[in-house]
CSV table of C-alpha atoms in Angstrom, one decimal:
chain,number,residue,atom,x,y,z
A,1,UNK,CA,-9.0,-8.5,22.3
A,2,UNK,CA,-7.2,-5.2,22.5
A,3,UNK,CA,-4.9,-3.8,19.3
A,4,UNK,CA,-1.8,-4.6,20.8
A,5,UNK,CA,-2.4,-8.3,21.1
A,6,UNK,CA,-4.0,-8.3,17.3
A,7,UNK,CA,-0.3,-6.7,15.7
A,8,UNK,CA,1.9,-8.6,17.6
A,9,UNK,CA,-0.3,-11.8,16.1
A,10,UNK,CA,0.3,-10.0,12.7
A,11,UNK,CA,3.4,-9.5,12.2
A,12,UNK,CA,6.4,-11.9,14.1
A,13,UNK,CA,10.1,-11.8,13.1
A,14,UNK,CA,10.7,-15.7,12.0
A,15,UNK,CA,12.7,-17.2,14.8
A,16,UNK,CA,14.8,-19.3,12.6
A,17,UNK,CA,15.8,-18.9,9.0
A,18,UNK,CA,17.9,-21.1,7.5
A,19,UNK,CA,20.3,-21.5,4.0
A,20,UNK,CA,21.2,-24.3,2.2
A,21,UNK,CA,24.0,-23.3,0.2
A,22,UNK,CA,27.1,-25.9,-0.4
A,23,UNK,CA,29.4,-23.2,-1.2
A,24,UNK,CA,27.9,-20.8,1.3
A,25,UNK,CA,27.1,-21.1,4.5
A,26,UNK,CA,26.2,-18.2,5.9
A,27,UNK,CA,22.0,-18.7,6.3
A,28,UNK,CA,19.4,-15.9,5.9
A,29,UNK,CA,19.4,-13.6,8.8
A,30,UNK,CA,17.4,-12.7,11.0
A,31,UNK,CA,14.7,-10.1,10.0
A,32,UNK,CA,14.6,-7.5,13.0
A,33,UNK,CA,11.9,-4.6,12.5
A,34,UNK,CA,8.3,-4.6,11.0
A,35,UNK,CA,9.1,-2.1,8.7
A,36,UNK,CA,12.9,-2.3,6.5
A,37,UNK,CA,14.2,1.2,7.5
A,38,UNK,CA,17.2,2.7,5.8
A,39,UNK,CA,19.5,6.2,7.4
A,40,UNK,CA,19.3,9.4,4.9
A,41,UNK,CA,21.5,11.9,5.4
A,42,UNK,CA,20.5,15.5,4.7
A,43,UNK,CA,22.1,18.6,5.5
A,44,UNK,CA,20.1,22.9,5.4
A,45,UNK,CA,22.5,25.4,3.9
A,46,UNK,CA,21.1,28.5,6.1
A,47,UNK,CA,20.0,26.1,9.0
A,48,UNK,CA,20.3,28.4,12.1
A,49,UNK,CA,22.2,27.0,15.0
A,50,UNK,CA,19.5,27.3,17.9
A,51,UNK,CA,16.4,25.7,15.2
A,52,UNK,CA,15.0,22.4,16.7
A,53,UNK,CA,15.1,19.1,14.4
A,54,UNK,CA,11.4,19.6,11.2
A,55,UNK,CA,8.4,18.1,12.0
A,56,UNK,CA,7.2,15.3,8.8
A,57,UNK,CA,4.3,17.5,7.9
A,58,UNK,CA,1.7,15.8,7.9
A,59,UNK,CA,0.8,16.8,3.6
A,60,UNK,CA,3.1,16.3,0.7
A,61,UNK,CA,4.7,19.7,0.1
A,62,UNK,CA,3.1,21.6,3.4
A,63,UNK,CA,-0.1,22.0,1.4
A,64,UNK,CA,-2.6,21.6,3.2
A,65,UNK,CA,-4.9,19.1,2.0
A,66,UNK,CA,-4.2,16.0,-0.6
A,67,UNK,CA,-6.9,15.4,-2.3
A,68,UNK,CA,-7.8,12.1,-4.7
A,69,UNK,CA,-10.7,10.2,-6.0
A,70,UNK,CA,-11.6,6.5,-5.9
A,71,UNK,CA,-13.8,4.3,-8.7
A,72,UNK,CA,-14.7,1.2,-8.5
A,73,UNK,CA,-15.2,-1.6,-10.4
A,74,UNK,CA,-13.5,-3.7,-14.2
A,75,UNK,CA,-15.6,-0.7,-15.8
A,76,UNK,CA,-14.7,0.4,-19.1
A,77,UNK,CA,-15.4,3.3,-18.5
A,78,UNK,CA,-13.0,4.0,-16.9
A,79,UNK,CA,-11.1,5.2,-19.5
A,80,UNK,CA,-13.6,8.2,-19.8
A,81,UNK,CA,-13.8,8.6,-16.5
A,82,UNK,CA,-9.9,9.2,-15.9
A,83,UNK,CA,-8.9,11.2,-19.8
A,84,UNK,CA,-11.7,14.0,-18.4
A,85,UNK,CA,-9.2,13.7,-14.6
A,86,UNK,CA,-6.5,14.7,-16.3
A,87,UNK,CA,-8.6,16.8,-18.6
A,88,UNK,CA,-9.0,19.0,-15.4
A,89,UNK,CA,-5.5,18.6,-13.3
A,90,UNK,CA,-7.0,15.5,-11.2
A,91,UNK,CA,-5.9,12.1,-9.9
A,92,UNK,CA,-6.6,9.4,-7.8
A,93,UNK,CA,-7.3,5.2,-8.1
A,94,UNK,CA,-9.5,3.0,-9.3
A,95,UNK,CA,-10.5,-0.1,-7.9
A,96,UNK,CA,-10.2,-3.2,-9.9
A,97,UNK,CA,-12.0,-7.2,-9.1
A,98,UNK,CA,-9.5,-10.0,-11.2
A,99,UNK,CA,-11.7,-11.9,-12.4
A,100,UNK,CA,-10.3,-13.3,-16.0
A,101,UNK,CA,-6.5,-13.6,-16.7
A,102,UNK,CA,-5.2,-10.5,-18.9
A,103,UNK,CA,-3.4,-9.3,-20.8
A,104,UNK,CA,0.0,-6.8,-19.2
A,105,UNK,CA,0.0,-3.7,-21.8
A,106,UNK,CA,-4.2,-4.4,-22.4
A,107,UNK,CA,-5.5,-4.7,-19.0
A,108,UNK,CA,-7.9,-2.1,-18.1
A,109,UNK,CA,-5.6,-1.9,-14.6
A,110,UNK,CA,-2.0,-1.0,-17.1
A,111,UNK,CA,-4.8,1.8,-19.3
A,112,UNK,CA,-5.3,3.4,-16.7
A,113,UNK,CA,-2.4,3.2,-14.7
A,114,UNK,CA,-0.8,5.5,-17.7
A,115,UNK,CA,2.0,6.6,-16.5
A,116,UNK,CA,2.1,6.8,-13.1
A,117,UNK,CA,-0.4,10.3,-13.7
A,118,UNK,CA,-3.6,7.3,-11.7
A,119,UNK,CA,-3.1,4.0,-9.6
A,120,UNK,CA,-5.1,1.1,-8.7
A,121,UNK,CA,-6.6,-0.6,-6.0
A,122,UNK,CA,-7.6,-4.0,-4.6
A,123,UNK,CA,-11.5,-4.5,-4.8
A,124,UNK,CA,-11.5,-8.1,-5.0
A,125,UNK,CA,-10.8,-11.0,-7.3
A,126,UNK,CA,-14.5,-11.4,-8.0
A,127,UNK,CA,-16.5,-8.5,-5.4
A,128,UNK,CA,-18.6,-11.3,-3.5
A,129,UNK,CA,-20.2,-10.4,-0.5
A,130,UNK,CA,-17.2,-10.8,2.1
A,131,UNK,CA,-18.7,-10.5,5.2
A,132,UNK,CA,-20.3,-13.9,3.6
A,133,UNK,CA,-17.6,-16.1,3.0
A,134,UNK,CA,-15.9,-18.5,5.3
A,135,UNK,CA,-11.8,-16.1,6.2
A,136,UNK,CA,-10.4,-18.6,3.9
A,137,UNK,CA,-11.3,-17.6,1.1
A,138,UNK,CA,-11.8,-14.1,2.1
A,139,UNK,CA,-7.9,-13.6,2.4
A,140,UNK,CA,-7.9,-15.3,-1.0
A,141,UNK,CA,-9.9,-12.7,-2.8
A,142,UNK,CA,-8.5,-9.7,-1.1
A,143,UNK,CA,-4.0,-11.4,-1.7
A,144,UNK,CA,-4.2,-12.6,-5.3
A,145,UNK,CA,-6.1,-9.0,-6.2
A,146,UNK,CA,-3.6,-7.5,-5.3
A,147,UNK,CA,-0.7,-10.0,-7.0
A,148,UNK,CA,-3.0,-9.7,-10.1
A,149,UNK,CA,-3.2,-5.9,-10.2
A,150,UNK,CA,0.5,-5.4,-9.4
A,151,UNK,CA,1.9,-7.7,-12.7
A,152,UNK,CA,-0.3,-6.0,-14.5
A,153,UNK,CA,0.5,-2.9,-13.2
A,154,UNK,CA,4.7,-3.3,-12.3
A,155,UNK,CA,3.8,-1.1,-9.5
A,156,UNK,CA,2.9,-1.8,-5.4
A,157,UNK,CA,-1.1,-2.0,-5.1
A,158,UNK,CA,-1.4,-0.7,-0.7
A,159,UNK,CA,-4.6,0.6,-1.5
A,160,UNK,CA,-8.5,-1.0,-0.8
A,161,UNK,CA,-11.7,-1.2,-1.2
A,162,UNK,CA,-14.1,-4.3,-0.1
A,163,UNK,CA,-16.7,-4.9,-2.6
A,164,UNK,CA,-20.0,-3.5,-1.6
A,165,UNK,CA,-18.6,-2.0,1.3
A,166,UNK,CA,-18.9,-5.3,2.8
A,167,UNK,CA,-16.7,-6.0,5.9
A,168,UNK,CA,-18.6,-7.2,9.3
A,169,UNK,CA,-21.8,-8.5,10.1
A,170,UNK,CA,-23.6,-6.9,13.2
A,171,UNK,CA,-24.8,-10.7,14.0
A,172,UNK,CA,-21.3,-12.7,13.8
A,173,UNK,CA,-18.7,-10.4,15.5
A,174,UNK,CA,-16.1,-13.3,13.6
A,175,UNK,CA,-16.5,-11.3,10.9
A,176,UNK,CA,-15.3,-8.7,11.2
A,177,UNK,CA,-12.5,-10.2,12.6
A,178,UNK,CA,-12.0,-12.7,10.1
A,179,UNK,CA,-12.0,-10.0,7.1
A,180,UNK,CA,-9.4,-7.3,9.5
A,181,UNK,CA,-7.3,-10.9,9.6
A,182,UNK,CA,-7.9,-11.3,5.9
A,183,UNK,CA,-6.4,-7.8,5.9
A,184,UNK,CA,-3.4,-7.1,7.9
A,185,UNK,CA,-1.7,-10.1,5.9
A,186,UNK,CA,-2.3,-8.5,2.1
A,187,UNK,CA,0.2,-6.2,3.0
A,188,UNK,CA,-2.3,-3.2,1.8
A,189,UNK,CA,-2.1,-1.0,4.5
A,190,UNK,CA,-4.8,2.1,3.3
A,191,UNK,CA,-8.2,1.2,2.9
A,192,UNK,CA,-11.2,4.0,1.9
A,193,UNK,CA,-13.6,2.6,4.1
A,194,UNK,CA,-13.5,4.9,7.5
A,195,UNK,CA,-15.4,3.5,9.5
A,196,UNK,CA,-13.3,-0.2,8.6
A,197,UNK,CA,-10.5,1.5,10.2
A,198,UNK,CA,-11.5,4.3,13.3
A,199,UNK,CA,-13.5,1.9,14.2
A,200,UNK,CA,-12.1,-1.4,14.2
A,201,UNK,CA,-11.0,-2.9,17.7
A,202,UNK,CA,-9.1,-5.5,16.2
A,203,UNK,CA,-7.1,-3.7,14.5
A,204,UNK,CA,-4.4,-1.2,14.8
A,205,UNK,CA,-4.4,2.5,15.8
A,206,UNK,CA,-2.1,3.9,12.9
A,207,UNK,CA,-1.4,1.0,11.6
A,208,UNK,CA,-3.7,1.8,8.3
A,209,UNK,CA,-4.2,4.9,7.3
A,210,UNK,CA,-8.5,6.2,5.4
A,211,UNK,CA,-9.2,9.3,3.4
A,212,UNK,CA,-12.8,11.1,4.3
A,213,UNK,CA,-14.9,10.7,1.3
A,214,UNK,CA,-17.5,13.0,-1.5
A,215,UNK,CA,-19.7,11.2,-3.6
A,216,UNK,CA,-20.7,13.7,-6.5
A,217,UNK,CA,-23.3,11.5,-7.8
A,218,UNK,CA,-23.1,7.7,-9.5
A,219,UNK,CA,-25.4,8.3,-12.6
A,220,UNK,CA,-26.2,11.8,-12.7
A,221,UNK,CA,-23.8,14.7,-11.1
A,222,UNK,CA,-25.4,16.7,-7.8
A,223,UNK,CA,-22.6,19.5,-7.9
A,224,UNK,CA,-24.8,21.3,-5.3
A,225,UNK,CA,-24.9,18.6,-2.7
A,226,UNK,CA,-21.4,17.5,-2.7
A,227,UNK,CA,-19.9,21.5,-3.0
A,228,UNK,CA,-21.9,21.1,0.7
A,229,UNK,CA,-20.4,18.2,1.2
A,230,UNK,CA,-16.7,19.1,1.1
A,231,UNK,CA,-18.0,22.0,2.6
A,232,UNK,CA,-19.2,20.6,5.4
A,233,UNK,CA,-15.2,19.0,5.7
A,234,UNK,CA,-13.5,22.3,5.3
A,235,UNK,CA,-16.1,23.4,8.3
A,236,UNK,CA,-15.1,20.5,11.1
A,237,UNK,CA,-11.4,20.4,10.5
A,238,UNK,CA,-9.7,20.1,13.4
A,239,UNK,CA,-12.3,16.9,13.7
A,240,UNK,CA,-11.7,16.1,9.6
A,241,UNK,CA,-8.7,15.5,10.2
A,242,UNK,CA,-8.3,13.4,13.4
A,243,UNK,CA,-9.1,10.9,10.8
A,244,UNK,CA,-7.5,11.7,7.2
A,245,UNK,CA,-6.1,14.9,5.9
A,246,UNK,CA,-6.7,13.0,1.8
A,247,UNK,CA,-10.5,14.0,0.9
A,248,UNK,CA,-11.2,12.1,-1.9
A,249,UNK,CA,-14.3,11.7,-4.3
A,250,UNK,CA,-16.3,9.5,-6.0
A,251,UNK,CA,-17.3,6.2,-6.0
A,252,UNK,CA,-18.3,4.7,-9.8
A,253,UNK,CA,-17.2,5.1,-12.4
A,254,UNK,CA,-20.7,5.5,-14.4
A,255,UNK,CA,-21.1,8.7,-16.1
A,256,UNK,CA,-21.3,9.4,-19.7
A,257,UNK,CA,-22.8,12.3,-22.2
A,258,UNK,CA,-24.4,14.5,-20.5
A,259,UNK,CA,-23.3,12.9,-17.1
A,260,UNK,CA,-19.3,13.4,-18.0
A,261,UNK,CA,-19.5,17.6,-18.9
A,262,UNK,CA,-20.8,17.6,-15.4
A,263,UNK,CA,-18.5,15.8,-13.3
A,264,UNK,CA,-15.6,18.1,-15.3
A,265,UNK,CA,-17.1,21.1,-14.7
A,266,UNK,CA,-17.2,20.1,-11.0
A,267,UNK,CA,-13.1,18.7,-11.5
A,268,UNK,CA,-12.1,22.0,-13.1
A,269,UNK,CA,-14.0,24.3,-10.3
A,270,UNK,CA,-12.3,21.4,-7.4
A,271,UNK,CA,-9.0,21.8,-8.9
A,272,UNK,CA,-8.1,25.8,-7.1
A,273,UNK,CA,-10.6,25.3,-5.0
A,274,UNK,CA,-8.0,25.2,-2.3
A,275,UNK,CA,-4.2,24.5,-1.1
A,276,UNK,CA,-4.3,20.7,-2.1
A,277,UNK,CA,-2.1,18.0,-2.8
A,278,UNK,CA,-3.2,16.2,-6.5
A,279,UNK,CA,-2.4,12.9,-5.8
A,280,UNK,CA,-3.5,9.0,-5.8
A,281,UNK,CA,-4.4,7.4,-2.7
A,282,UNK,CA,-1.9,4.6,-3.3
A,283,UNK,CA,0.9,7.5,-3.0
A,284,UNK,CA,-1.3,9.5,0.0
A,285,UNK,CA,-1.5,5.9,1.3
A,286,UNK,CA,2.4,5.5,0.9
A,287,UNK,CA,2.9,8.8,2.4
A,288,UNK,CA,1.3,8.8,5.5
A,289,UNK,CA,2.6,5.4,6.1
A,290,UNK,CA,5.9,7.0,5.3
A,291,UNK,CA,5.4,10.5,8.1
A,292,UNK,CA,4.2,7.5,11.0
A,293,UNK,CA,7.6,5.4,10.5
A,294,UNK,CA,10.2,8.2,9.7
A,295,UNK,CA,12.2,9.3,13.3
A,296,UNK,CA,14.9,11.8,12.4
A,297,UNK,CA,17.5,13.3,14.5
A,298,UNK,CA,20.1,16.5,14.9
A,299,UNK,CA,23.8,14.9,15.1
A,300,UNK,CA,24.7,18.9,14.9
A,301,UNK,CA,24.0,21.6,13.3
A,302,UNK,CA,22.5,21.9,9.9
A,303,UNK,CA,22.6,18.7,9.8
A,304,UNK,CA,20.3,16.1,10.5
A,305,UNK,CA,19.2,11.9,10.0
A,306,UNK,CA,16.5,10.0,8.6
A,307,UNK,CA,15.4,7.2,9.3
A,308,UNK,CA,13.1,6.2,7.5
A,309,UNK,CA,10.7,3.0,5.6
A,310,UNK,CA,11.6,1.4,2.2
A,311,UNK,CA,9.5,2.5,-0.7
A,312,UNK,CA,9.5,-1.2,-1.6
A,313,UNK,CA,7.3,-0.8,1.8
A,314,UNK,CA,5.0,2.1,2.1
A,315,UNK,CA,3.9,1.3,-2.7
A,316,UNK,CA,5.3,4.4,-3.8
A,317,UNK,CA,8.3,6.7,-3.9
A,318,UNK,CA,6.7,10.1,-2.9
A,319,UNK,CA,8.5,11.9,-1.0
A,320,UNK,CA,9.2,12.8,2.7
A,321,UNK,CA,8.3,16.5,3.8
A,322,UNK,CA,9.9,18.1,6.4
A,323,UNK,CA,8.5,20.3,7.9
A,324,UNK,CA,11.0,24.5,9.6
A,325,UNK,CA,9.8,27.9,11.3
A,326,UNK,CA,11.0,30.1,9.7
A,327,UNK,CA,12.5,31.3,6.2
A,328,UNK,CA,16.8,30.5,7.2
A,329,UNK,CA,16.5,27.4,5.1
A,330,UNK,CA,17.9,28.2,1.2
A,331,UNK,CA,18.9,25.2,0.4
A,332,UNK,CA,19.3,21.1,1.7
A,333,UNK,CA,20.6,18.2,-0.3
A,334,UNK,CA,20.1,14.6,1.8
A,335,UNK,CA,22.9,12.6,0.9
A,336,UNK,CA,24.7,15.2,-1.9
A,337,UNK,CA,21.0,15.3,-4.4
A,338,UNK,CA,19.0,18.4,-4.1
A,339,UNK,CA,15.9,19.0,-2.5
A,340,UNK,CA,13.4,20.9,-3.7
A,341,UNK,CA,12.4,23.7,-1.1
A,342,UNK,CA,9.1,25.7,-0.6
A,343,UNK,CA,8.3,28.5,1.5
A,344,UNK,CA,5.0,29.7,2.7
A,345,UNK,CA,3.1,30.8,6.1
A,346,UNK,CA,6.9,32.0,7.7
A,347,UNK,CA,7.3,28.4,6.9
A,348,UNK,CA,9.9,26.0,5.3
A,349,UNK,CA,9.0,22.5,3.7
A,350,UNK,CA,11.9,20.2,1.9
A,351,UNK,CA,11.4,17.9,-0.2
A,352,UNK,CA,13.0,14.3,0.4
A,353,UNK,CA,13.5,12.2,-1.9
A,354,UNK,CA,14.7,7.7,-2.1
A,355,UNK,CA,17.7,7.5,-2.1
A,356,UNK,CA,18.6,5.4,-5.4
A,357,UNK,CA,18.9,1.3,-4.4
A,358,UNK,CA,15.1,2.4,-1.8
A,359,UNK,CA,12.1,2.7,-4.5
A,360,UNK,CA,9.2,0.8,-5.3
A,361,UNK,CA,9.8,-2.1,-7.3
A,362,UNK,CA,9.8,-1.4,-11.4
A,363,UNK,CA,9.1,-5.5,-11.9
A,364,UNK,CA,6.6,-7.4,-11.1
A,365,UNK,CA,6.0,-11.0,-11.2
A,366,UNK,CA,4.2,-14.6,-10.0
A,367,UNK,CA,5.7,-17.7,-11.0
A,368,UNK,CA,3.6,-20.5,-12.8
A,369,UNK,CA,4.3,-23.5,-12.1
A,370,UNK,CA,7.6,-22.5,-10.3
A,371,UNK,CA,8.8,-20.6,-13.3
A,372,UNK,CA,9.3,-16.4,-13.2
A,373,UNK,CA,8.8,-15.3,-16.9
A,374,UNK,CA,9.7,-11.5,-16.1
A,375,UNK,CA,12.5,-13.4,-13.8
A,376,UNK,CA,14.1,-15.6,-16.8
A,377,UNK,CA,16.4,-18.0,-14.4
A,378,UNK,CA,14.7,-17.5,-11.2
A,379,UNK,CA,12.4,-20.4,-10.1
A,380,UNK,CA,10.4,-20.5,-6.6
A,381,UNK,CA,7.9,-22.6,-5.1
A,382,UNK,CA,6.5,-23.0,-1.2
A,383,UNK,CA,4.5,-25.5,0.9
A,384,UNK,CA,2.7,-25.5,3.5
A,385,UNK,CA,1.5,-27.9,5.5
A,386,UNK,CA,-1.9,-27.1,8.1
A,387,UNK,CA,-1.9,-29.5,10.6
A,388,UNK,CA,1.3,-29.0,11.7
A,389,UNK,CA,1.5,-25.9,10.6
A,390,UNK,CA,4.9,-25.7,8.9
A,391,UNK,CA,6.1,-24.6,6.1
A,392,UNK,CA,8.7,-23.8,3.1
A,393,UNK,CA,10.2,-21.4,1.1
A,394,UNK,CA,12.8,-22.6,-1.7
A,395,UNK,CA,14.4,-20.2,-4.6
A,396,UNK,CA,17.1,-21.2,-7.4
A,397,UNK,CA,18.3,-18.2,-8.5
A,398,UNK,CA,19.8,-19.4,-12.5
A,399,UNK,CA,19.6,-14.8,-13.5
A,400,UNK,CA,23.7,-14.6,-14.1
A,401,UNK,CA,23.7,-12.2,-11.5
A,402,UNK,CA,23.4,-11.9,-7.9
A,403,UNK,CA,20.6,-11.8,-6.2
A,404,UNK,CA,21.1,-8.0,-3.5
A,405,UNK,CA,19.1,-7.0,-0.8
A,406,UNK,CA,15.9,-10.3,-0.6
A,407,UNK,CA,13.1,-9.7,1.7
A,408,UNK,CA,11.1,-12.3,1.8
A,409,UNK,CA,7.8,-11.9,3.3
A,410,UNK,CA,5.8,-15.3,3.8
A,411,UNK,CA,1.5,-14.8,4.2
A,412,UNK,CA,-0.7,-17.6,6.2
A,413,UNK,CA,-4.1,-18.4,6.4
A,414,UNK,CA,-6.3,-16.0,8.8
A,415,UNK,CA,-6.7,-19.1,11.2
A,416,UNK,CA,-3.0,-19.1,11.8
A,417,UNK,CA,-0.9,-16.6,13.8
A,418,UNK,CA,1.5,-14.8,13.0
A,419,UNK,CA,0.3,-13.6,10.2
A,420,UNK,CA,3.3,-13.3,9.0
A,421,UNK,CA,6.1,-14.3,8.4
A,422,UNK,CA,10.3,-12.8,7.3
A,423,UNK,CA,13.5,-13.5,6.5
A,424,UNK,CA,16.3,-11.4,4.8
A,425,UNK,CA,19.4,-11.9,3.0
A,426,UNK,CA,22.2,-9.7,1.9
A,427,UNK,CA,22.9,-11.5,-1.1
A,428,UNK,CA,21.8,-15.0,-3.1
A,429,UNK,CA,25.0,-15.7,-5.6
A,430,UNK,CA,23.5,-17.2,-9.1
A,431,UNK,CA,23.4,-21.0,-9.0
A,432,UNK,CA,22.7,-20.1,-5.4
A,433,UNK,CA,19.5,-22.6,-4.0
A,434,UNK,CA,18.3,-20.1,-1.1
A,435,UNK,CA,15.7,-22.4,1.9
A,436,UNK,CA,14.1,-20.8,4.1
A,437,UNK,CA,11.2,-22.8,7.2
A,438,UNK,CA,8.3,-21.6,9.8
A,439,UNK,CA,6.2,-23.1,11.5
A,440,UNK,CA,3.1,-21.4,12.5
A,441,UNK,CA,0.4,-22.2,14.9
A,442,UNK,CA,-3.7,-22.7,15.1
A,443,UNK,CA,-4.7,-20.1,16.7
A,444,UNK,CA,-8.6,-19.5,16.2
A,445,UNK,CA,-11.0,-22.6,15.0
A,446,UNK,CA,-14.4,-23.1,14.4
A,447,UNK,CA,-15.9,-23.5,10.7
A,448,UNK,CA,-15.8,-19.9,9.9
A,449,UNK,CA,-12.1,-19.7,9.7
A,450,UNK,CA,-11.8,-23.8,9.0
A,451,UNK,CA,-14.1,-23.8,5.8
A,452,UNK,CA,-13.1,-23.6,2.9
A,453,UNK,CA,-9.0,-23.9,0.9
A,454,UNK,CA,-5.7,-22.4,2.9
A,455,UNK,CA,-4.3,-20.2,0.4
A,456,UNK,CA,-0.4,-18.7,1.3
A,457,UNK,CA,1.6,-16.5,0.0
A,458,UNK,CA,5.8,-15.5,-0.2
A,459,UNK,CA,6.1,-11.8,-1.8
A,460,UNK,CA,9.5,-11.1,-2.5
A,461,UNK,CA,12.0,-8.3,-3.0
A,462,UNK,CA,14.7,-7.9,-4.2
A,463,UNK,CA,17.6,-5.6,-6.0
A,464,UNK,CA,18.9,-7.5,-9.5
A,465,UNK,CA,20.9,-5.5,-12.2
A,466,UNK,CA,20.7,-2.7,-10.7
A,467,UNK,CA,16.6,-2.7,-10.8
A,468,UNK,CA,14.2,-3.2,-7.8
A,469,UNK,CA,11.7,-6.4,-8.0
A,470,UNK,CA,9.1,-8.1,-6.5
A,471,UNK,CA,9.1,-12.2,-6.9
A,472,UNK,CA,4.7,-13.4,-5.9
A,473,UNK,CA,4.8,-17.1,-5.2
A,474,UNK,CA,1.5,-19.1,-4.6
A,475,UNK,CA,0.5,-22.4,-3.3
A,476,UNK,CA,-2.6,-23.5,-2.9
A,477,UNK,CA,-4.4,-26.6,-0.7
A,478,UNK,CA,-7.1,-28.7,0.1
A,479,UNK,CA,-9.0,-30.1,3.0
A,480,UNK,CA,-9.7,-32.6,3.7
């Protein structure tokens, strides 16, 4: 299977859409792009007429490296690790499971996220050995975990750490294909395992980002070994950057007592060890996907048109960084909003924020028996028939307000293609019922692909009363 074929089967737009609305005959429109984008106009003060369009900087704010951390498993000691990080100016991502239901405010995920100082990433529902599961269960473990974590934090989750680092079986090549197919349908676009990203024949190039891991020691901190590892990354910079521009440390939050203090000393030194952008893995993933899918055009001297992904497609509102040669740029605005500007080493870096209304969701929920608790008045249902491949989704808007900029993403089980179907709708008025129907076909056979229950997930992104929201709806279909 070629990478081009995998991409074509992983993301395909619904060929037909239907909206049932007695008062409005407008049908939902077919989504025309793999990633929803929008345009901004950047105006530069001090720009020379001969200056060429800027480069897209590989690291935010033109920093040399991104630096983050990774901590796996739902261990309460992660809160102590988080505090040690913040005490030393370090940020990162905690990869959590979601075995048991939790109250949002009391959840470990919510406490670790805080006000956005850190983030959470996916680590499966129950921490199984994924290669031992059929593809349907792999898909459930990954996507149901992401849904739970997003609902607990009201923040997107875009990064994944496989439990036990398992994503393949050398004696069963279908396992890597199945795990990859599941991954591509979940909404993740970052994985901490570089091998999964760089040595995977089933994964399209430049679709998923990763990082360069250095390990300080899980229970006992070995500072000398850690610094030797990170020096190797820096000393082999060109080769390292072929994999990623992000260095991260981790893996498990097991350090306590004196070992936690030793870890803190490593963090303290690391804070100013190089020209770092200190970020979460979530932010780095969003920045990288944004950079890879942005176009900059120059219609007139001193003016640029930027076509970039919407932040809800990325997982974070992190700005885009443009790199101009020279120091002639004095200031910049995007659609009238000031941009931060930094000049160093003969270059000027302009950080371009997202437009209002194009940001990441700030309220996320999952329907329970069709009802959305965080969005009173919204009701949704999802059905799937594995025999025919037919699926349908219905949304009822009884909120009293109009939903706008709605984008529906439905993810099918791994054996079926296309893996993702999408519909968009500019408005869903109050008291309106919106229904869409699509069809997928079984593309893979055998017990690995057919065993287990079929799990289907729908994600609706929208704007309601000026706020970006996201609503998940799922259905599970048992085998006959």
